[in-house]
Short mmCIF file of C-alpha atoms in Angstrom, two decimals:
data_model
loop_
_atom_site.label_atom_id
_atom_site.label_comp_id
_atom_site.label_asym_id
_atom_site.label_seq_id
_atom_site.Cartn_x
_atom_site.Cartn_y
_atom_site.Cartn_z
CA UNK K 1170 74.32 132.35 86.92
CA UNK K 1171 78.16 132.33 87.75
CA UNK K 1172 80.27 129.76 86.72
CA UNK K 1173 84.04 129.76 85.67
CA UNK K 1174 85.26 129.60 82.03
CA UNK K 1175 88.30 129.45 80.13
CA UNK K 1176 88.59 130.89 76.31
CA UNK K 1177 92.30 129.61 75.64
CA UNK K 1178 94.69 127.25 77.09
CA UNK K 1179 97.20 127.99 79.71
CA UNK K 1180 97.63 128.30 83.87
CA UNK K 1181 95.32 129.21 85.60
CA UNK K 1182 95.20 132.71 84.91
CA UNK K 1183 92.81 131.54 82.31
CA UNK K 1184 90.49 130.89 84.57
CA UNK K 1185 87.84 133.59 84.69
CA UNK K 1186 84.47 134.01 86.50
CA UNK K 1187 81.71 134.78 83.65
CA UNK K 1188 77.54 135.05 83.81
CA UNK K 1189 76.12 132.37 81.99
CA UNK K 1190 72.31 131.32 80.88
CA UNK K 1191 71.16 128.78 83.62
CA UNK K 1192 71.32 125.22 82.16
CA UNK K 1193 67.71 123.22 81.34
CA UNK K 1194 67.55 119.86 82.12
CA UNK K 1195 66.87 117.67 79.24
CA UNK K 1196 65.31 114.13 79.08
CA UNK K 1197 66.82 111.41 81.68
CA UNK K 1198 69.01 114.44 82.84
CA UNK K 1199 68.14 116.66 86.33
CA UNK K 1200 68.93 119.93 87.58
CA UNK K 1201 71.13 120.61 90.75
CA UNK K 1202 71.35 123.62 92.63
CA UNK K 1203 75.68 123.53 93.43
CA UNK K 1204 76.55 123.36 96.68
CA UNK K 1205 80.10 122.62 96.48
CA UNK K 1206 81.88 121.52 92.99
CA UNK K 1207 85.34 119.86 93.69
CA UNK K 1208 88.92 120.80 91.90
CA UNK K 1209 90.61 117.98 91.15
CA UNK K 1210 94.27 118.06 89.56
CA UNK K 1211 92.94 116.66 86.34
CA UNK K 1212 91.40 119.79 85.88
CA UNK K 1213 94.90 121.75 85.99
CA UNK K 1214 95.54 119.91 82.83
CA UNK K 1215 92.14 120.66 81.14
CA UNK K 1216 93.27 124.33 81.79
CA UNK K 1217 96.46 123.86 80.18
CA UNK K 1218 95.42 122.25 77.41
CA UNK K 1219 96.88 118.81 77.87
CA UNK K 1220 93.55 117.00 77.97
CA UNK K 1221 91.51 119.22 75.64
CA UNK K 1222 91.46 120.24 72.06
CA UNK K 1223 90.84 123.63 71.04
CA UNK K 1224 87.62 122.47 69.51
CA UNK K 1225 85.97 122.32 72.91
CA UNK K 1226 86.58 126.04 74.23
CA UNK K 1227 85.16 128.17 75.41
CA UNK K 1228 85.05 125.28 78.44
CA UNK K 1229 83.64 125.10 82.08
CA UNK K 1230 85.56 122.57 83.68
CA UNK K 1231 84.43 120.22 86.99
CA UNK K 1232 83.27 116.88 86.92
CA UNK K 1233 81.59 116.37 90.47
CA UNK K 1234 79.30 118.32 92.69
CA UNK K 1235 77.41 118.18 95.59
CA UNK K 1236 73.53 119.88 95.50
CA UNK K 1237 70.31 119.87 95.39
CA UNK K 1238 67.96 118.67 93.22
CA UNK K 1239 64.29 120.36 91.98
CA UNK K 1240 62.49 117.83 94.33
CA UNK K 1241 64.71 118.60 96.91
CA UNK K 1242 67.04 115.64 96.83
CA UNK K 1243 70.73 116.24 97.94
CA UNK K 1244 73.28 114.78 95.86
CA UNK K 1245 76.45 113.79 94.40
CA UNK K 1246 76.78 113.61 90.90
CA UNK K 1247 79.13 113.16 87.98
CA UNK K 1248 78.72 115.94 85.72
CA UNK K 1249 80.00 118.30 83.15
CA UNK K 1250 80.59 122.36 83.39
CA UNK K 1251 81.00 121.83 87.73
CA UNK K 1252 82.43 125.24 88.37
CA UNK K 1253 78.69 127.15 88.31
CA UNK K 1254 75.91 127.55 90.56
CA UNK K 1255 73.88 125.37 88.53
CA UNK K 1256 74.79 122.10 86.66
CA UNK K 1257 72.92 119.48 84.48
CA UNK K 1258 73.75 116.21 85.30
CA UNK K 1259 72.25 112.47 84.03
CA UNK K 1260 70.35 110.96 85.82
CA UNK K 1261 72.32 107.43 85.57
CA UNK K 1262 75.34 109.81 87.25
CA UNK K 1263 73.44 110.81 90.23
CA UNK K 1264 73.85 108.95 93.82
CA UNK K 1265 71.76 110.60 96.57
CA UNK K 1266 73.53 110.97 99.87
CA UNK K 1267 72.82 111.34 103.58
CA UNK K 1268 73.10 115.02 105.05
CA UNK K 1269 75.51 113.40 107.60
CA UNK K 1270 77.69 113.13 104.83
CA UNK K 1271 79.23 116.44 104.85
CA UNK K 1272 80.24 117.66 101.29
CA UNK K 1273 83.88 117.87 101.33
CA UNK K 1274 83.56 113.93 102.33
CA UNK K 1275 81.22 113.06 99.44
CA UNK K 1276 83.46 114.78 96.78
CA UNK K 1277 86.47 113.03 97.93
CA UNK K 1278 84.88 109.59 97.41
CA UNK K 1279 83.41 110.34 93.86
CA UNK K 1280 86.86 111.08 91.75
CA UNK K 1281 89.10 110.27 94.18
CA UNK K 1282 87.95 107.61 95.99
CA UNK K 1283 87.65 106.10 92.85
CA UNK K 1284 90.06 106.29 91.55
CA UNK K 1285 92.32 105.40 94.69
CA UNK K 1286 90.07 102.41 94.90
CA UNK K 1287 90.44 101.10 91.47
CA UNK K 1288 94.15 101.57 91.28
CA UNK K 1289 94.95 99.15 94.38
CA UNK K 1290 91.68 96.43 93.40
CA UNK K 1291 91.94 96.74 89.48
CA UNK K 1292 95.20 97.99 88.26
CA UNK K 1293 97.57 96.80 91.20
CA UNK K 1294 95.32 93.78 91.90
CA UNK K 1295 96.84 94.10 95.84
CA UNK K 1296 97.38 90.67 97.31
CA UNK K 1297 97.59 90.63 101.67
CA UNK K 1298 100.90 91.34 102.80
CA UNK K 1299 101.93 93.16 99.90
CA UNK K 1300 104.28 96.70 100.75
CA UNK K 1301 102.62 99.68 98.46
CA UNK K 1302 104.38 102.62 98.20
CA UNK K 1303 102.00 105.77 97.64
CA UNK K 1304 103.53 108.94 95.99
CA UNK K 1305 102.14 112.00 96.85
CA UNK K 1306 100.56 110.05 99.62
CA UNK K 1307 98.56 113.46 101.28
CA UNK K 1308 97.01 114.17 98.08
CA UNK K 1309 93.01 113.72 97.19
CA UNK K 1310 93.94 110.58 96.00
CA UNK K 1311 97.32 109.66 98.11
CA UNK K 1312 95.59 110.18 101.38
CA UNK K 1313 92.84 107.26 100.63
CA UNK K 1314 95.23 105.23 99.15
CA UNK K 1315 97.37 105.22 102.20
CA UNK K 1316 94.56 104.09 103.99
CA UNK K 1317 92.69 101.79 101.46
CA UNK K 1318 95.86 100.08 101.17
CA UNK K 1319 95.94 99.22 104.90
CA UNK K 1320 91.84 98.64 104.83
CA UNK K 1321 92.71 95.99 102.11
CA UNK K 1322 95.58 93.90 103.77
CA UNK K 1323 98.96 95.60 102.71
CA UNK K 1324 101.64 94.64 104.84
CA UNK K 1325 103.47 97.55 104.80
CA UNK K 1326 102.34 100.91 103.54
CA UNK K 1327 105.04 103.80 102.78
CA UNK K 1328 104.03 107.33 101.92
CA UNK K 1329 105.92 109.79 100.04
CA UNK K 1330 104.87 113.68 100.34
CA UNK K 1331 107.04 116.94 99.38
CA UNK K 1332 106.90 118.35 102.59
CA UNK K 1333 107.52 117.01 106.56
CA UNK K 1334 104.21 118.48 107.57
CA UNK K 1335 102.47 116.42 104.57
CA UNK K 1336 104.27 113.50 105.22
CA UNK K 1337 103.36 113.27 108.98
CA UNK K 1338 100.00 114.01 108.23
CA UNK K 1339 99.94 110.28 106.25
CA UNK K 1340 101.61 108.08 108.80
CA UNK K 1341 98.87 109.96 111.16
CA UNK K 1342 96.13 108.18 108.66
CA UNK K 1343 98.09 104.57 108.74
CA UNK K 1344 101.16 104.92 106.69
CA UNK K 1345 103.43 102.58 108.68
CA UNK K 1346 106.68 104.90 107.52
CA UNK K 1347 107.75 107.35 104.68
CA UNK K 1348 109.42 106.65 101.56
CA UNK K 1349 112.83 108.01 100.39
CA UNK K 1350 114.56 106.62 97.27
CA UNK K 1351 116.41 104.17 97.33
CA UNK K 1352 114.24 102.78 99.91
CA UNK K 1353 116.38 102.19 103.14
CA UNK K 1354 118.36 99.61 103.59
CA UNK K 1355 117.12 96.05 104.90
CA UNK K 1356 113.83 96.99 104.08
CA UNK K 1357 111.51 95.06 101.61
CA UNK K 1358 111.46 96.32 98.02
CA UNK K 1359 107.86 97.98 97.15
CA UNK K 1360 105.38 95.35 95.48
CA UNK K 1361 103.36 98.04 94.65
CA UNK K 1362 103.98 101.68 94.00
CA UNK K 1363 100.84 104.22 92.94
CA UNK K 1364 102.51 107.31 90.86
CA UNK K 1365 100.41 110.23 90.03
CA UNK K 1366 103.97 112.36 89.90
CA UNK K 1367 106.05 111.22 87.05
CA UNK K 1368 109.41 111.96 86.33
CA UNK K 1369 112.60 111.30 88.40
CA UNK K 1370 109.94 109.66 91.13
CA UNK K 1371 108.64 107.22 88.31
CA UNK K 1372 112.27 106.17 87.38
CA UNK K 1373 113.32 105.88 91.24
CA UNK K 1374 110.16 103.51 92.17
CA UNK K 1375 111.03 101.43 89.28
CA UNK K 1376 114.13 100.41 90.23
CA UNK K 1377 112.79 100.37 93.64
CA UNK K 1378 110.17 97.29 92.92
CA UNK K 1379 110.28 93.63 94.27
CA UNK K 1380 109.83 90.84 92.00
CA UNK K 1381 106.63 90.54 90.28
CA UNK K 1382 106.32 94.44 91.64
CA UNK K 1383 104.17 96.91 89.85
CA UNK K 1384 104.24 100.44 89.27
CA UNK K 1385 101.19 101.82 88.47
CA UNK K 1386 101.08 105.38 86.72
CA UNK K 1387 98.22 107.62 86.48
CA UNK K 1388 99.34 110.87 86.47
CA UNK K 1389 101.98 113.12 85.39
CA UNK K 1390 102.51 115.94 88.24
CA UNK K 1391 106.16 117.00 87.62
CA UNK K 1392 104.93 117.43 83.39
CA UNK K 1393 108.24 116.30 82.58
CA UNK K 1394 106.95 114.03 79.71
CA UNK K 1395 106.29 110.70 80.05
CA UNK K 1396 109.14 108.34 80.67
CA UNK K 1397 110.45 105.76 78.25
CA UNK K 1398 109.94 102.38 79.35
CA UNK K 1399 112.44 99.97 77.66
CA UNK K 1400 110.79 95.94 77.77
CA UNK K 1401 114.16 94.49 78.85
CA UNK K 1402 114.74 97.02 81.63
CA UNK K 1403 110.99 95.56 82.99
CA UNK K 1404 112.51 92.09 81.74
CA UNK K 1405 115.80 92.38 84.21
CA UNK K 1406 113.67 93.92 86.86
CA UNK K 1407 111.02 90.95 86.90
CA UNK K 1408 108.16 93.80 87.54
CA UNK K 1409 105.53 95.80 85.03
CA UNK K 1410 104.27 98.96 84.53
CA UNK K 1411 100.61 99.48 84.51
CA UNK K 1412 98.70 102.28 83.18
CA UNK K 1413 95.62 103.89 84.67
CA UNK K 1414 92.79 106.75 83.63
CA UNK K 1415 90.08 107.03 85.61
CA UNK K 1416 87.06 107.88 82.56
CA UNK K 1417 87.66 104.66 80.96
CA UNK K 1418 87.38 102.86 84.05
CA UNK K 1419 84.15 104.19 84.86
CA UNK K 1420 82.28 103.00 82.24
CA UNK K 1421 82.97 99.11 82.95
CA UNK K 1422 80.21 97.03 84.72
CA UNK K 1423 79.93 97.56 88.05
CA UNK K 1424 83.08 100.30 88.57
CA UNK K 1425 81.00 102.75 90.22
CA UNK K 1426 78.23 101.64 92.25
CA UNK K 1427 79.94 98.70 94.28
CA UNK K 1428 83.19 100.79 94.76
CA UNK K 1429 81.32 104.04 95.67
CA UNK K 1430 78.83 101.96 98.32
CA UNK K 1431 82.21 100.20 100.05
CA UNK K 1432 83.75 104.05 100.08
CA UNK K 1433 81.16 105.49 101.46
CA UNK K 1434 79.80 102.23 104.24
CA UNK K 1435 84.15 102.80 105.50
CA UNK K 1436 83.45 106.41 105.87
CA UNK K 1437 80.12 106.65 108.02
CA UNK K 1438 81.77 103.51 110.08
CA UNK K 1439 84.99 105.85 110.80
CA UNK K 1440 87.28 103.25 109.28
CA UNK K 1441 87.74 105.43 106.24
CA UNK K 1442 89.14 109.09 106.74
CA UNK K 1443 88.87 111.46 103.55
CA UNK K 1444 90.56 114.52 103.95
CA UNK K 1445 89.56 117.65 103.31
CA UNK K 1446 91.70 120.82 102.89
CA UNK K 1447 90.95 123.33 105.57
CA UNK K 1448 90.06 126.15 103.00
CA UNK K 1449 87.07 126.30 100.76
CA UNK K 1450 87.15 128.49 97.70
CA UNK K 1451 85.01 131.04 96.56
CA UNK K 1452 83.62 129.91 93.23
CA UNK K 1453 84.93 133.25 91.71
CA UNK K 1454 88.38 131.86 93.64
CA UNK K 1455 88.85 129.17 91.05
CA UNK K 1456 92.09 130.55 89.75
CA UNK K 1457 93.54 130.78 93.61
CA UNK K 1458 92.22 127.06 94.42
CA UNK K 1459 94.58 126.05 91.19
CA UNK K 1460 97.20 128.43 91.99
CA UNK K 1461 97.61 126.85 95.53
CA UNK K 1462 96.90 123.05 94.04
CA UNK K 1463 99.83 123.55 91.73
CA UNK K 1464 102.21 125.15 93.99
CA UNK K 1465 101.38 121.78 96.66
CA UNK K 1466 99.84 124.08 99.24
CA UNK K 1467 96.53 122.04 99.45
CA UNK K 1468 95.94 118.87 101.18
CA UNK K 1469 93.26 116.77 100.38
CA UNK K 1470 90.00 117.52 98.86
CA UNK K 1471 89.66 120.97 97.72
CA UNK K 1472 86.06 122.77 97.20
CA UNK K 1473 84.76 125.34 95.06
CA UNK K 1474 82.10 127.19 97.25
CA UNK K 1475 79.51 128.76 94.83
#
């Protein structure tokens, strides 16, 4: 079967499309058939070696598909070694979905939904009326935040993007106006700010926070290094700093099922719109898909098409 494998660390000219033995399910494990695996920007770092050791190469990376199943069965699944035709996946990671539910929809509310959904309920604990701030705001993530944040009573949601285009595409999802540092004049200081980007952005939002605001990080985009956070600089500000990962988060009681039901009951209602980038990849494309994710030229969800 094809699937895409890297043998060393670096971009993602690393990347390389290679034959492989088809996996074999094991016990309490199943087989899927890929339909679509999705890229997420996690996976950039994988690549570069960031989140790996060199133990684990030669590596397939992806962590969620959508397929089908031996019996037939089309679904969405957490897995391991996504970027192939064929995956094994648990069977406790499996969730079958509706055919309504096109692919590039069900991918964006496994990861990403996720994770947007956990950092505004768990990490920023979002009260009504709050303003959230969300950084790279037409991202996988960004874009359901934006609108999360308004499904869950924010007063006041602001959206920062790195282009005009990007940025108008997230006040057209319910951003009610975009975010520039320092944050204009007159208006209310953030309460909440979701940072995925790092960097000068991280320092800029902190300063930028209300009392009692948090900043919550989980990601570092602009790989800058990770900012020094001195206690009496949070203790002047009145605010905190909370950090987030997604794989730890998972494996608590109840962080997947309940969230991932609510995500996807907002979706088939239309109240919930996850955004897919216009292009699907070639699985042999995987090294384009991260070239373009890098470089900010996707939007949304992007697919691997095996």
């Amino acid at each position: 079967m094809l699937a895409i494998r890297f043998d060393r660390f670096g971009g993602p000219e690393v990347l390389a499309p290679v034959e492989l033995p088809a996996p074999e399910a094991g016990p309490d494990q199943v087989l899927i058939t890929v339909e679509a695996a999705g890229v997420n920007f996690a996976d950039t770092h994988q690549t570069d070696g960031s989140l790996l050791s060199a133990d684990r190469l030669p590596y397939v990376p992806g962590s969620e598909v959508v397929g089908r199943t031996a019996d037939g069965r089309r679904v969405l699944a957490r897995v391991s070694g996504g970027y192939a035709e064929q995956v094994v996946a648990d069977a406790s990671g499996v969730l079958e979905i509706p055919d309504e539910l096109d692919a590039g929809r069900a991918l964006a509310l496994l990861m990403q939904g996720l994770t947007a959904w956990h950092l505004l309920r768990s990490a920023a604990r979002l009260q009504p009326g709050e303003t959230v701030v969300v950084h790279s705001a037409a991202g996988g993530v960004g874009s359901l935040a934006v609108q999360l944040a308004k499904e869950f009573g924010a007063g006041r949601v602001l959206a920062q993007a790195s282009t005009p285009e990007k940025e108008q595409l997230a006040l057209e999802l319910g951003a009610d106006g975009v975010a520039s540092y320092p944050l204009e004049p007159g208006a209310a200081k953030a309460d909440v700010v979701l940072d995925a980007v790092g960097g000068t952005l991280f320092d800029q939002a902190l300063e930028s926070l209300a009392s009692f605001g948090r900043l919550v990080s989980y990601g570092n985009a602009a790989r800058t290094g990770f900012t020094p956070v001195d206690p009496a600089r949070l203790g002047r500000l009145n605010a905190s700093v909370v950090g987030f990962w997604l794989r730890p988060t998972l494996a608590r009681p109840g962080a997947v099922e309940g969230p991932l039901k609510e995500l996807f009951d907002l979706t088939l209602r239309g109240r919930l719109r996850p955004v897919v980038h216009a292009e699907s990849y070639p699985l042999a494309e995987a090294r384009r898909a991260h070239e373009d994710l890098l470089a900010r030229r996707t939007v949304g969800k992007v697919l691997l098409r095996p």
